[in-house]
Short mmCIF file of N, CA, C and O in Angstrom, two decimals:
data_model
loop_
_atom_site.label_atom_id
_atom_site.label_comp_id
_atom_site.label_asym_id
_atom_site.label_seq_id
_atom_site.Cartn_x
_atom_site.Cartn_y
_atom_site.Cartn_z
N MET H 1 -18.06 35.12 13.03
CA MET H 1 -16.99 34.39 14.04
C MET H 1 -17.23 32.88 13.97
O MET H 1 -16.50 31.96 13.70
N LYS H 2 -18.46 32.56 14.17
CA LYS H 2 -18.93 31.27 14.22
C LYS H 2 -18.87 30.65 12.93
O LYS H 2 -18.18 29.33 12.74
N THR H 3 -19.08 31.18 11.56
CA THR H 3 -18.94 30.81 10.32
C THR H 3 -17.54 30.57 10.03
O THR H 3 -16.95 29.50 9.41
N LEU H 4 -16.46 31.45 10.52
CA LEU H 4 -14.95 31.16 10.43
C LEU H 4 -14.78 30.02 11.09
O LEU H 4 -13.53 29.31 10.55
N PHE H 5 -14.98 29.82 12.24
CA PHE H 5 -14.68 28.70 13.02
C PHE H 5 -14.85 27.29 12.31
O PHE H 5 -14.30 26.36 12.35
N LEU H 6 -16.29 27.41 11.87
CA LEU H 6 -16.86 26.22 11.14
C LEU H 6 -16.18 25.73 9.84
O LEU H 6 -15.76 24.76 9.79
N LEU H 7 -15.74 26.93 9.18
CA LEU H 7 -15.13 26.75 7.89
C LEU H 7 -13.66 26.09 8.38
O LEU H 7 -13.10 25.43 7.65
N ALA H 8 -12.93 26.69 9.23
CA ALA H 8 -11.58 26.16 9.78
C ALA H 8 -11.59 24.80 10.19
O ALA H 8 -10.97 23.94 9.88
N LEU H 9 -12.90 24.37 10.96
CA LEU H 9 -12.78 23.13 11.50
C LEU H 9 -13.05 22.15 10.14
O LEU H 9 -12.49 20.94 9.91
N THR H 10 -14.07 22.47 9.26
CA THR H 10 -14.13 21.77 8.07
C THR H 10 -12.96 21.59 7.06
O THR H 10 -12.74 20.46 6.75
N LEU H 11 -12.08 22.48 7.04
CA LEU H 11 -10.83 22.47 6.26
C LEU H 11 -9.91 21.67 7.01
O LEU H 11 -8.98 20.77 6.26
N SER H 12 -9.67 21.70 8.38
CA SER H 12 -8.98 20.87 9.13
C SER H 12 -9.07 19.43 9.02
O SER H 12 -8.37 18.62 8.90
N ALA H 13 -10.55 19.18 9.25
CA ALA H 13 -10.93 17.75 9.03
C ALA H 13 -10.91 17.16 7.58
O ALA H 13 -10.38 16.05 7.54
N SER H 14 -11.10 17.78 6.50
CA SER H 14 -10.74 17.38 5.32
C SER H 14 -9.23 17.13 4.90
O SER H 14 -8.96 16.23 3.98
N ALA H 15 -8.38 18.11 5.54
CA ALA H 15 -7.25 18.15 5.47
C ALA H 15 -6.60 16.78 5.87
O ALA H 15 -5.43 16.03 5.44
N HIS H 16 -7.18 16.15 6.80
CA HIS H 16 -6.74 14.92 7.48
C HIS H 16 -7.63 13.64 7.03
O HIS H 16 -7.21 12.50 7.47
N ALA H 17 -8.56 13.71 6.27
CA ALA H 17 -9.24 12.74 5.53
C ALA H 17 -8.27 11.91 4.67
O ALA H 17 -7.56 12.37 3.88
N GLU H 18 -8.61 10.62 4.90
CA GLU H 18 -7.69 9.84 4.00
C GLU H 18 -8.11 9.77 2.59
O GLU H 18 -9.36 9.35 2.40
N THR H 19 -7.44 9.81 1.52
CA THR H 19 -7.93 9.74 0.20
C THR H 19 -8.03 8.26 -0.14
O THR H 19 -7.54 7.34 0.61
N ALA H 20 -8.84 8.03 -1.14
CA ALA H 20 -8.87 6.63 -1.76
C ALA H 20 -7.52 5.99 -2.01
O ALA H 20 -7.19 4.79 -1.56
N LEU H 21 -6.64 6.65 -2.55
CA LEU H 21 -5.17 6.07 -2.92
C LEU H 21 -4.62 5.74 -1.43
O LEU H 21 -3.69 4.70 -1.48
N GLU H 22 -4.57 6.60 -0.60
CA GLU H 22 -3.97 6.50 0.59
C GLU H 22 -4.60 5.27 1.32
O GLU H 22 -3.83 4.62 1.96
N HIS H 23 -5.81 5.16 1.41
CA HIS H 23 -6.68 4.08 1.78
C HIS H 23 -6.05 2.87 1.12
O HIS H 23 -5.72 1.73 2.05
N ASN H 24 -6.11 2.51 0.00
CA ASN H 24 -5.65 1.33 -0.62
C ASN H 24 -4.17 1.25 -0.23
O ASN H 24 -3.89 -0.26 -0.22
N LYS H 25 -3.24 2.32 -0.26
CA LYS H 25 -1.73 1.85 0.20
C LYS H 25 -1.75 1.42 1.61
O LYS H 25 -1.04 0.36 1.72
N ARG H 26 -2.68 1.71 2.47
CA ARG H 26 -2.64 1.45 3.84
C ARG H 26 -3.17 0.02 3.99
O ARG H 26 -2.40 -0.83 4.74
N ILE H 27 -4.07 -0.30 3.23
CA ILE H 27 -4.62 -1.81 3.31
C ILE H 27 -3.56 -2.68 2.67
O ILE H 27 -3.37 -3.67 3.49
N VAL H 28 -3.00 -2.41 1.73
CA VAL H 28 -1.99 -3.25 1.21
C VAL H 28 -0.44 -3.23 2.07
O VAL H 28 -0.10 -4.41 2.55
N ARG H 29 -0.33 -2.46 2.63
CA ARG H 29 0.89 -2.16 3.59
C ARG H 29 0.56 -2.87 4.93
O ARG H 29 1.33 -3.73 5.42
N GLU H 30 -0.67 -2.92 5.58
CA GLU H 30 -1.06 -3.62 6.42
C GLU H 30 -0.98 -5.16 6.25
O GLU H 30 -0.45 -5.91 7.21
N PHE H 31 -1.46 -5.47 5.23
CA PHE H 31 -1.86 -6.71 4.95
C PHE H 31 -0.35 -7.58 4.71
O PHE H 31 0.18 -8.45 5.15
N TYR H 32 0.46 -6.79 3.94
CA TYR H 32 1.86 -7.23 3.64
C TYR H 32 2.71 -7.31 4.93
O TYR H 32 3.45 -8.33 4.99
N ASP H 33 2.66 -6.38 5.78
CA ASP H 33 3.42 -6.48 7.03
C ASP H 33 3.06 -7.49 7.78
O ASP H 33 3.62 -8.22 8.36
N GLN H 34 1.62 -7.63 8.01
CA GLN H 34 1.00 -8.75 8.87
C GLN H 34 1.47 -10.14 8.36
O GLN H 34 1.97 -11.00 8.97
N ALA H 35 1.11 -10.41 7.04
CA ALA H 35 1.52 -11.60 6.53
C ALA H 35 2.86 -12.02 6.55
O ALA H 35 3.46 -13.18 6.84
N PHE H 36 3.84 -10.94 6.17
CA PHE H 36 5.06 -11.33 5.95
C PHE H 36 6.28 -10.83 6.87
O PHE H 36 7.47 -11.43 6.93
N ASN H 37 5.93 -9.93 7.74
CA ASN H 37 7.13 -9.37 8.63
C ASN H 37 6.50 -9.79 9.97
O ASN H 37 7.27 -10.30 10.88
N GLN H 38 5.26 -9.89 10.23
CA GLN H 38 4.67 -10.44 11.45
C GLN H 38 4.56 -12.02 11.57
O GLN H 38 4.23 -12.66 12.54
N HIS H 39 4.78 -12.50 10.10
CA HIS H 39 4.40 -13.97 10.05
C HIS H 39 3.12 -14.51 10.48
O HIS H 39 3.20 -15.55 11.00
N GLN H 40 2.15 -13.82 10.19
CA GLN H 40 0.71 -14.18 10.34
C GLN H 40 -0.08 -14.20 9.20
O GLN H 40 -1.03 -13.45 8.88
N PRO H 41 0.28 -14.91 8.12
CA PRO H 41 -0.47 -15.18 6.76
C PRO H 41 -1.90 -15.60 7.08
O PRO H 41 -2.69 -14.92 6.25
N VAL H 42 -2.25 -16.42 8.01
CA VAL H 42 -3.69 -16.84 8.01
C VAL H 42 -4.63 -15.53 8.41
O VAL H 42 -5.63 -14.97 7.91
N GLU H 43 -4.05 -14.91 9.33
CA GLU H 43 -4.84 -13.65 9.78
C GLU H 43 -4.83 -12.48 9.00
O GLU H 43 -5.91 -11.94 8.87
N ALA H 44 -3.92 -12.33 8.35
CA ALA H 44 -3.73 -11.30 7.27
C ALA H 44 -4.86 -11.50 5.91
O ALA H 44 -5.44 -10.81 5.48
N ALA H 45 -4.62 -12.83 5.61
CA ALA H 45 -5.47 -13.35 4.50
C ALA H 45 -7.06 -13.22 4.85
O ALA H 45 -7.83 -12.82 4.13
N MET H 46 -7.31 -13.58 6.21
CA MET H 46 -8.68 -13.37 6.46
C MET H 46 -9.27 -12.07 6.89
O MET H 46 -10.38 -11.79 6.37
N LYS H 47 -8.28 -11.19 7.12
CA LYS H 47 -8.77 -9.78 7.38
C LYS H 47 -8.76 -9.04 6.11
O LYS H 47 -9.61 -8.05 5.94
N TYR H 48 -7.74 -9.40 5.16
CA TYR H 48 -7.53 -8.34 3.95
C TYR H 48 -7.85 -9.08 2.70
O TYR H 48 -7.78 -8.18 1.64
N LEU H 49 -7.98 -10.36 2.48
CA LEU H 49 -8.17 -11.02 1.11
C LEU H 49 -9.43 -11.42 0.92
O LEU H 49 -10.19 -11.91 1.71
N ARG H 50 -10.08 -10.89 -0.22
CA ARG H 50 -11.43 -11.40 -0.63
C ARG H 50 -11.31 -12.90 -0.89
O ARG H 50 -10.36 -13.51 -1.12
N GLU H 51 -12.45 -13.57 -0.56
CA GLU H 51 -12.47 -15.07 -0.41
C GLU H 51 -12.15 -15.36 -1.98
O GLU H 51 -11.38 -16.46 -2.16
N ASP H 52 -12.54 -14.88 -2.92
CA ASP H 52 -12.26 -15.32 -4.30
C ASP H 52 -11.11 -14.21 -5.05
O ASP H 52 -11.16 -14.28 -6.23
N TYR H 53 -10.27 -13.81 -4.05
CA TYR H 53 -8.86 -13.35 -4.65
C TYR H 53 -8.22 -14.14 -5.80
O TYR H 53 -8.19 -15.21 -5.75
N LYS H 54 -7.96 -13.38 -6.67
CA LYS H 54 -7.33 -13.75 -7.95
C LYS H 54 -5.96 -13.52 -8.03
O LYS H 54 -5.35 -12.43 -7.67
N GLN H 55 -5.22 -14.84 -8.16
CA GLN H 55 -3.66 -14.74 -7.89
C GLN H 55 -3.02 -14.94 -9.51
O GLN H 55 -3.54 -15.81 -10.06
N HIS H 56 -2.01 -13.98 -9.81
CA HIS H 56 -1.31 -14.37 -11.06
C HIS H 56 0.04 -14.96 -10.84
O HIS H 56 0.69 -15.27 -12.06
N ASN H 57 0.38 -15.26 -9.73
CA ASN H 57 1.72 -16.04 -9.54
C ASN H 57 1.34 -17.29 -9.92
O ASN H 57 0.48 -18.06 -9.14
N PRO H 58 2.07 -18.08 -10.76
CA PRO H 58 1.93 -19.52 -10.99
C PRO H 58 2.18 -20.42 -9.99
O PRO H 58 1.79 -21.62 -9.98
N HIS H 59 2.81 -20.18 -8.92
CA HIS H 59 3.03 -21.12 -7.85
C HIS H 59 1.98 -20.84 -6.64
O HIS H 59 2.18 -21.54 -5.77
N VAL H 60 1.10 -20.05 -6.81
CA VAL H 60 0.18 -19.88 -5.73
C VAL H 60 -1.40 -19.85 -6.16
O VAL H 60 -1.59 -19.52 -7.43
N ALA H 61 -2.16 -20.83 -5.56
CA ALA H 61 -3.53 -20.99 -6.23
C ALA H 61 -4.40 -19.82 -5.94
O ALA H 61 -4.16 -18.92 -4.94
N ASP H 62 -5.48 -19.67 -6.75
CA ASP H 62 -6.41 -18.52 -6.63
C ASP H 62 -7.10 -18.73 -5.17
O ASP H 62 -7.19 -19.67 -4.66
N GLY H 63 -7.48 -17.60 -4.51
CA GLY H 63 -8.42 -17.66 -3.46
C GLY H 63 -7.82 -17.51 -2.20
O GLY H 63 -6.43 -17.57 -2.18
N ARG H 64 -8.39 -16.97 -1.12
CA ARG H 64 -7.97 -16.71 0.19
C ARG H 64 -7.28 -18.04 0.59
O ARG H 64 -6.19 -18.13 1.17
N LYS H 65 -7.96 -19.25 0.35
CA LYS H 65 -7.36 -20.57 0.81
C LYS H 65 -6.00 -20.87 0.03
O LYS H 65 -4.99 -21.31 0.70
N GLY H 66 -6.06 -20.51 -1.20
CA GLY H 66 -4.73 -20.72 -1.99
C GLY H 66 -3.67 -19.94 -1.41
O GLY H 66 -2.52 -20.42 -1.10
N PHE H 67 -3.78 -18.67 -1.06
CA PHE H 67 -2.63 -17.96 -0.26
C PHE H 67 -2.30 -18.39 1.06
O PHE H 67 -1.21 -18.90 1.16
N ILE H 68 -3.22 -18.95 1.89
CA ILE H 68 -2.92 -19.56 3.05
C ILE H 68 -2.39 -20.70 2.81
O ILE H 68 -1.05 -21.04 3.69
N ASP H 69 -2.80 -21.70 2.09
CA ASP H 69 -2.08 -22.96 1.65
C ASP H 69 -0.53 -22.56 1.46
O ASP H 69 0.29 -23.59 1.65
N ALA H 70 -0.16 -21.77 0.66
CA ALA H 70 0.99 -21.35 0.06
C ALA H 70 2.01 -20.66 1.19
O ALA H 70 3.34 -21.05 1.25
N PHE H 71 1.58 -20.07 2.01
CA PHE H 71 2.28 -19.24 2.90
C PHE H 71 2.16 -19.47 4.54
O PHE H 71 2.96 -19.26 5.43
N ALA H 72 1.19 -20.41 5.00
CA ALA H 72 0.93 -20.78 6.43
C ALA H 72 1.92 -22.09 6.42
O ALA H 72 2.15 -22.66 5.58
N ASN H 73 2.16 -22.45 7.85
CA ASN H 73 2.70 -23.59 8.11
C ASN H 73 4.27 -24.00 7.39
O ASN H 73 4.21 -24.85 6.69
N PRO H 74 5.28 -22.96 7.51
CA PRO H 74 6.29 -23.12 6.90
C PRO H 74 7.00 -24.37 7.56
O PRO H 74 6.82 -24.76 8.63
N THR H 75 7.98 -25.10 6.68
CA THR H 75 8.65 -26.19 7.04
C THR H 75 9.79 -26.08 8.17
O THR H 75 10.26 -26.69 8.73
N GLU H 76 10.19 -24.68 8.22
CA GLU H 76 11.06 -24.21 9.07
C GLU H 76 10.92 -23.04 9.65
O GLU H 76 10.03 -22.31 8.94
N PRO H 77 11.40 -22.50 10.67
CA PRO H 77 10.97 -21.15 11.15
C PRO H 77 11.05 -20.17 10.43
O PRO H 77 12.21 -19.99 9.71
N ASP H 78 10.33 -19.22 10.40
CA ASP H 78 10.24 -18.06 9.37
C ASP H 78 10.87 -16.95 10.01
O ASP H 78 10.27 -16.16 10.92
N GLU H 79 12.16 -16.39 9.60
CA GLU H 79 12.82 -15.06 9.85
C GLU H 79 12.82 -14.28 8.94
O GLU H 79 13.65 -13.11 9.24
N SER H 80 12.10 -14.48 7.77
CA SER H 80 12.36 -13.53 6.85
C SER H 80 11.58 -12.08 7.10
O SER H 80 11.13 -12.05 8.07
N VAL H 81 12.22 -11.31 6.31
CA VAL H 81 11.90 -9.90 6.75
C VAL H 81 11.68 -9.24 5.16
O VAL H 81 12.21 -9.49 4.16
N THR H 82 10.59 -8.18 4.99
CA THR H 82 10.37 -7.56 3.78
C THR H 82 10.62 -6.07 4.23
O THR H 82 9.93 -5.54 5.09
N ASN H 83 11.62 -5.45 3.55
CA ASN H 83 11.75 -4.02 3.63
C ASN H 83 11.03 -3.17 2.74
O ASN H 83 11.61 -3.30 1.34
N PHE H 84 10.09 -2.38 2.94
CA PHE H 84 9.28 -1.78 2.09
C PHE H 84 10.06 -0.35 1.51
O PHE H 84 10.80 0.15 2.20
N LYS H 85 10.18 -0.33 0.18
CA LYS H 85 10.92 0.79 -0.50
C LYS H 85 10.08 1.85 -0.95
O LYS H 85 10.38 3.06 -0.81
N ARG H 86 8.95 1.33 -1.53
CA ARG H 86 7.96 2.44 -2.03
C ARG H 86 6.67 1.54 -2.31
O ARG H 86 6.47 0.55 -2.68
N PHE H 87 5.57 2.74 -2.01
CA PHE H 87 4.17 2.11 -2.26
C PHE H 87 3.66 3.44 -3.22
O PHE H 87 3.94 4.41 -3.21
N ILE H 88 3.18 2.78 -4.50
CA ILE H 88 2.68 3.66 -5.55
C ILE H 88 1.46 3.02 -5.89
O ILE H 88 0.95 2.09 -6.10
N ALA H 89 0.19 4.24 -5.84
CA ALA H 89 -0.88 3.88 -6.07
C ALA H 89 -1.68 4.58 -7.28
O ALA H 89 -1.31 5.83 -7.45
N GLU H 90 -2.64 3.91 -7.96
CA GLU H 90 -3.35 4.57 -9.20
C GLU H 90 -4.66 3.72 -9.42
O GLU H 90 -4.50 2.38 -9.49
N ASP H 91 -5.59 4.52 -9.44
CA ASP H 91 -6.99 4.05 -9.34
C ASP H 91 -7.15 2.67 -8.31
O ASP H 91 -6.78 3.31 -7.07
N ASP H 92 -7.58 1.66 -8.52
CA ASP H 92 -7.67 0.58 -7.61
C ASP H 92 -6.46 -0.30 -7.44
O ASP H 92 -6.49 -1.39 -6.84
N LEU H 93 -5.25 0.12 -7.90
CA LEU H 93 -3.99 -0.65 -7.92
C LEU H 93 -3.14 0.00 -7.02
O LEU H 93 -2.87 1.21 -7.08
N VAL H 94 -2.22 -0.84 -6.09
CA VAL H 94 -1.20 -0.48 -5.51
C VAL H 94 -0.07 -1.47 -5.68
O VAL H 94 -0.13 -2.66 -5.82
N MET H 95 1.15 -0.63 -6.02
CA MET H 95 2.37 -1.18 -6.49
C MET H 95 3.26 -1.04 -5.31
O MET H 95 3.46 -0.14 -4.51
N VAL H 96 4.04 -2.28 -4.71
CA VAL H 96 4.91 -2.25 -3.78
C VAL H 96 6.27 -2.57 -4.19
O VAL H 96 6.46 -3.73 -4.87
N HIS H 97 7.34 -1.86 -3.93
CA HIS H 97 8.69 -2.32 -4.34
C HIS H 97 9.41 -2.76 -3.05
O HIS H 97 9.20 -1.71 -2.24
N SER H 98 9.77 -3.79 -3.06
CA SER H 98 10.51 -4.32 -1.71
C SER H 98 11.62 -5.20 -1.85
O SER H 98 12.10 -5.56 -2.86
N HIS H 99 12.17 -5.35 -0.69
CA HIS H 99 13.41 -6.01 -0.67
C HIS H 99 13.35 -7.14 0.37
O HIS H 99 13.08 -7.02 1.62
N GLY H 100 12.96 -8.33 -0.11
CA GLY H 100 12.79 -9.60 0.61
C GLY H 100 13.87 -10.21 1.09
O GLY H 100 14.81 -10.51 0.22
N ILE H 101 14.27 -10.53 2.42
CA ILE H 101 15.35 -11.40 2.64
C ILE H 101 15.07 -12.59 3.40
O ILE H 101 14.22 -12.47 4.62
N ASP H 102 15.18 -13.82 3.09
CA ASP H 102 14.66 -14.96 3.89
C ASP H 102 15.63 -15.18 5.07
O ASP H 102 14.93 -15.63 6.23
N HIS H 103 16.79 -14.97 5.03
CA HIS H 103 17.71 -15.09 6.33
C HIS H 103 18.60 -13.70 6.56
O HIS H 103 19.85 -13.74 6.35
N PRO H 104 17.92 -12.92 7.17
CA PRO H 104 18.55 -11.69 7.59
C PRO H 104 19.74 -11.63 8.25
O PRO H 104 20.82 -10.85 8.20
N ASN H 105 20.15 -12.76 9.12
CA ASN H 105 21.26 -12.70 9.86
C ASN H 105 22.40 -13.54 9.00
O ASN H 105 23.58 -13.67 9.38
N ASP H 106 22.22 -13.92 7.80
CA ASP H 106 23.19 -14.55 6.92
C ASP H 106 23.68 -13.46 5.93
O ASP H 106 22.88 -13.29 5.13
N PRO H 107 25.05 -13.00 6.14
CA PRO H 107 25.56 -12.11 5.29
C PRO H 107 25.47 -12.45 3.69
O PRO H 107 25.60 -11.71 2.84
N LYS H 108 25.51 -13.82 3.56
CA LYS H 108 25.54 -14.20 2.05
C LYS H 108 24.11 -14.14 1.37
O LYS H 108 24.07 -14.34 0.12
N ASP H 109 23.14 -14.21 2.37
CA ASP H 109 21.59 -13.83 1.73
C ASP H 109 21.57 -12.33 1.29
O ASP H 109 21.11 -11.56 2.08
N ARG H 110 21.57 -12.03 0.15
CA ARG H 110 21.44 -10.69 -0.51
C ARG H 110 19.99 -10.34 -0.80
O ARG H 110 19.73 -9.28 -0.82
N GLY H 111 19.06 -11.41 -0.63
CA GLY H 111 17.66 -11.01 -0.77
C GLY H 111 17.14 -11.09 -2.08
O GLY H 111 18.01 -11.35 -3.10
N VAL H 112 15.94 -10.60 -2.30
CA VAL H 112 15.26 -10.53 -3.70
C VAL H 112 14.72 -9.20 -3.78
O VAL H 112 13.97 -8.71 -2.85
N ALA H 113 14.63 -8.43 -5.01
CA ALA H 113 14.14 -7.18 -5.23
C ALA H 113 12.68 -7.73 -5.74
O ALA H 113 12.56 -8.55 -6.63
N VAL H 114 11.48 -7.24 -5.17
CA VAL H 114 10.26 -7.69 -5.54
C VAL H 114 9.29 -6.47 -5.86
O VAL H 114 9.40 -5.38 -5.32
N VAL H 115 8.55 -6.72 -7.03
CA VAL H 115 7.57 -5.54 -7.36
C VAL H 115 6.20 -6.64 -7.22
O VAL H 115 6.02 -7.57 -7.66
N ASP H 116 5.23 -6.06 -6.26
CA ASP H 116 3.85 -6.69 -6.10
C ASP H 116 2.93 -5.76 -6.61
O ASP H 116 3.17 -4.35 -6.40
N ILE H 117 2.09 -6.07 -7.33
CA ILE H 117 0.84 -5.46 -7.73
C ILE H 117 -0.39 -5.82 -7.05
O ILE H 117 -0.91 -6.92 -7.36
N PHE H 118 -1.36 -4.90 -6.26
CA PHE H 118 -2.37 -5.57 -5.76
C PHE H 118 -3.55 -4.71 -6.23
O PHE H 118 -3.54 -3.65 -6.55
N ARG H 119 -4.71 -5.36 -6.56
CA ARG H 119 -5.97 -4.43 -6.80
C ARG H 119 -6.70 -4.69 -5.32
O ARG H 119 -7.14 -5.63 -4.80
N VAL H 120 -7.31 -3.39 -5.12
CA VAL H 120 -8.00 -3.08 -3.78
C VAL H 120 -9.45 -2.76 -4.20
O VAL H 120 -9.47 -1.75 -4.94
N GLN H 121 -10.28 -3.48 -3.70
CA GLN H 121 -11.77 -2.98 -3.54
C GLN H 121 -12.45 -2.86 -2.40
O GLN H 121 -12.42 -3.71 -1.63
N GLY H 122 -12.58 -1.60 -1.99
CA GLY H 122 -13.28 -1.41 -0.68
C GLY H 122 -12.00 -1.56 0.28
O GLY H 122 -10.98 -0.91 0.29
N ASP H 123 -12.33 -2.39 1.40
CA ASP H 123 -11.30 -2.80 2.42
C ASP H 123 -10.48 -4.20 1.98
O ASP H 123 -9.92 -4.60 3.03
N LEU H 124 -10.79 -4.70 0.69
CA LEU H 124 -10.06 -5.97 0.47
C LEU H 124 -9.28 -6.19 -0.63
O LEU H 124 -9.64 -5.35 -1.66
N ILE H 125 -8.28 -6.69 -0.68
CA ILE H 125 -7.57 -7.11 -1.70
C ILE H 125 -8.25 -7.97 -2.63
O ILE H 125 -8.53 -9.36 -2.20
N THR H 126 -8.23 -8.16 -3.91
CA THR H 126 -9.00 -8.76 -4.79
C THR H 126 -8.22 -9.44 -5.75
O THR H 126 -8.50 -10.55 -6.43
N GLU H 127 -6.95 -8.90 -5.92
CA GLU H 127 -6.01 -9.45 -7.22
C GLU H 127 -4.66 -9.18 -6.97
O GLU H 127 -4.27 -8.05 -6.24
N HIS H 128 -3.69 -10.11 -7.38
CA HIS H 128 -2.19 -9.84 -7.15
C HIS H 128 -1.56 -10.34 -8.34
O HIS H 128 -1.83 -11.32 -8.83
N TRP H 129 -0.39 -9.59 -8.54
CA TRP H 129 0.66 -10.09 -9.49
C TRP H 129 1.96 -9.73 -8.80
O TRP H 129 2.21 -8.84 -7.94
N ASP H 130 3.25 -10.44 -9.19
CA ASP H 130 4.44 -10.20 -8.66
C ASP H 130 5.56 -10.78 -9.69
O ASP H 130 5.16 -11.56 -10.45
N VAL H 131 6.68 -9.89 -9.52
CA VAL H 131 7.87 -10.34 -10.16
C VAL H 131 9.23 -10.00 -8.96
O VAL H 131 8.80 -9.16 -8.16
N GLY H 132 9.89 -11.02 -9.38
CA GLY H 132 11.30 -10.80 -8.38
C GLY H 132 12.47 -11.18 -9.18
O GLY H 132 12.56 -12.07 -10.11
N GLN H 133 13.54 -10.39 -8.49
CA GLN H 133 14.87 -10.78 -9.04
C GLN H 133 15.87 -10.77 -7.85
O GLN H 133 15.87 -9.90 -7.14
N LYS H 134 16.70 -11.95 -7.93
CA LYS H 134 17.73 -12.12 -7.05
C LYS H 134 18.65 -10.64 -6.92
O LYS H 134 18.92 -10.34 -7.94
N VAL H 135 18.80 -10.25 -5.81
CA VAL H 135 19.99 -9.12 -5.48
C VAL H 135 21.30 -9.78 -6.05
O VAL H 135 21.83 -10.66 -5.14
N PRO H 136 21.89 -9.49 -7.05
CA PRO H 136 23.43 -10.11 -7.40
C PRO H 136 24.45 -9.40 -6.28
O PRO H 136 24.25 -8.48 -5.91
N GLU H 137 25.41 -10.17 -6.45
CA GLU H 137 26.64 -9.72 -5.63
C GLU H 137 27.38 -8.66 -6.22
O GLU H 137 27.98 -7.65 -5.46
N THR H 138 27.41 -8.58 -7.59
CA THR H 138 27.99 -7.58 -8.31
C THR H 138 27.06 -6.96 -9.30
O THR H 138 26.26 -7.62 -9.65
N SER H 139 27.41 -5.60 -9.63
CA SER H 139 26.49 -4.94 -10.67
C SER H 139 27.33 -4.28 -11.63
O SER H 139 28.41 -3.65 -11.25
N LYS H 140 26.78 -4.19 -12.73
CA LYS H 140 27.61 -3.39 -13.96
C LYS H 140 27.31 -1.80 -13.76
O LYS H 140 27.85 -1.24 -14.64
N ASN H 141 26.66 -1.50 -12.97
CA ASN H 141 26.31 -0.04 -12.51
C ASN H 141 26.29 0.12 -11.05
O ASN H 141 26.35 -0.68 -10.38
N SER H 142 26.26 1.23 -10.69
CA SER H 142 26.38 1.82 -9.19
C SER H 142 25.15 2.26 -8.67
O SER H 142 24.88 2.84 -7.57
N ASN H 143 23.88 1.88 -9.41
CA ASN H 143 22.57 2.47 -9.18
C ASN H 143 22.06 1.75 -8.06
O ASN H 143 20.92 2.37 -7.40
N GLY H 144 22.07 0.43 -7.71
CA GLY H 144 21.53 -0.26 -6.78
C GLY H 144 20.20 -0.82 -7.35
O GLY H 144 19.49 -0.04 -8.13
N MET H 145 19.42 -1.70 -6.72
CA MET H 145 18.12 -2.02 -7.00
C MET H 145 17.17 -1.39 -6.44
O MET H 145 15.89 -1.67 -6.67
N PHE H 146 17.34 -0.48 -5.50
CA PHE H 146 16.26 -0.04 -4.64
C PHE H 146 16.52 1.52 -4.49
O PHE H 146 15.74 2.25 -4.05
#
């Protein structure tokens, strides 16, 4: 009986253990949410970005400082919101498909469809790529961008 109990306890614990892929998705989700939905880019960078973070976006410098310089201290109040559509992980990479809207109270702001790719090592994000496309008013198909 004791053996069955220990086996059940072990199986239960392993069923709830976070896999490496789930861990990486959680790290990216927490970083992205804190930086862009909670509007705390400095805190998010300090917690989740490696100091020598490598950036592939040509408008943002490498490093944690490059991220902070690009996203902290906006010239106007930041009301933007990012709606996550999906997180996909493979090896040490996490892809985020999202809908970013700068002015959610403005019906004319249709936002941007964005795909970000992050490399995660341990508990830190070490590298980032991104592409974005404005959401058009009309489309030649009815599939939508999300």
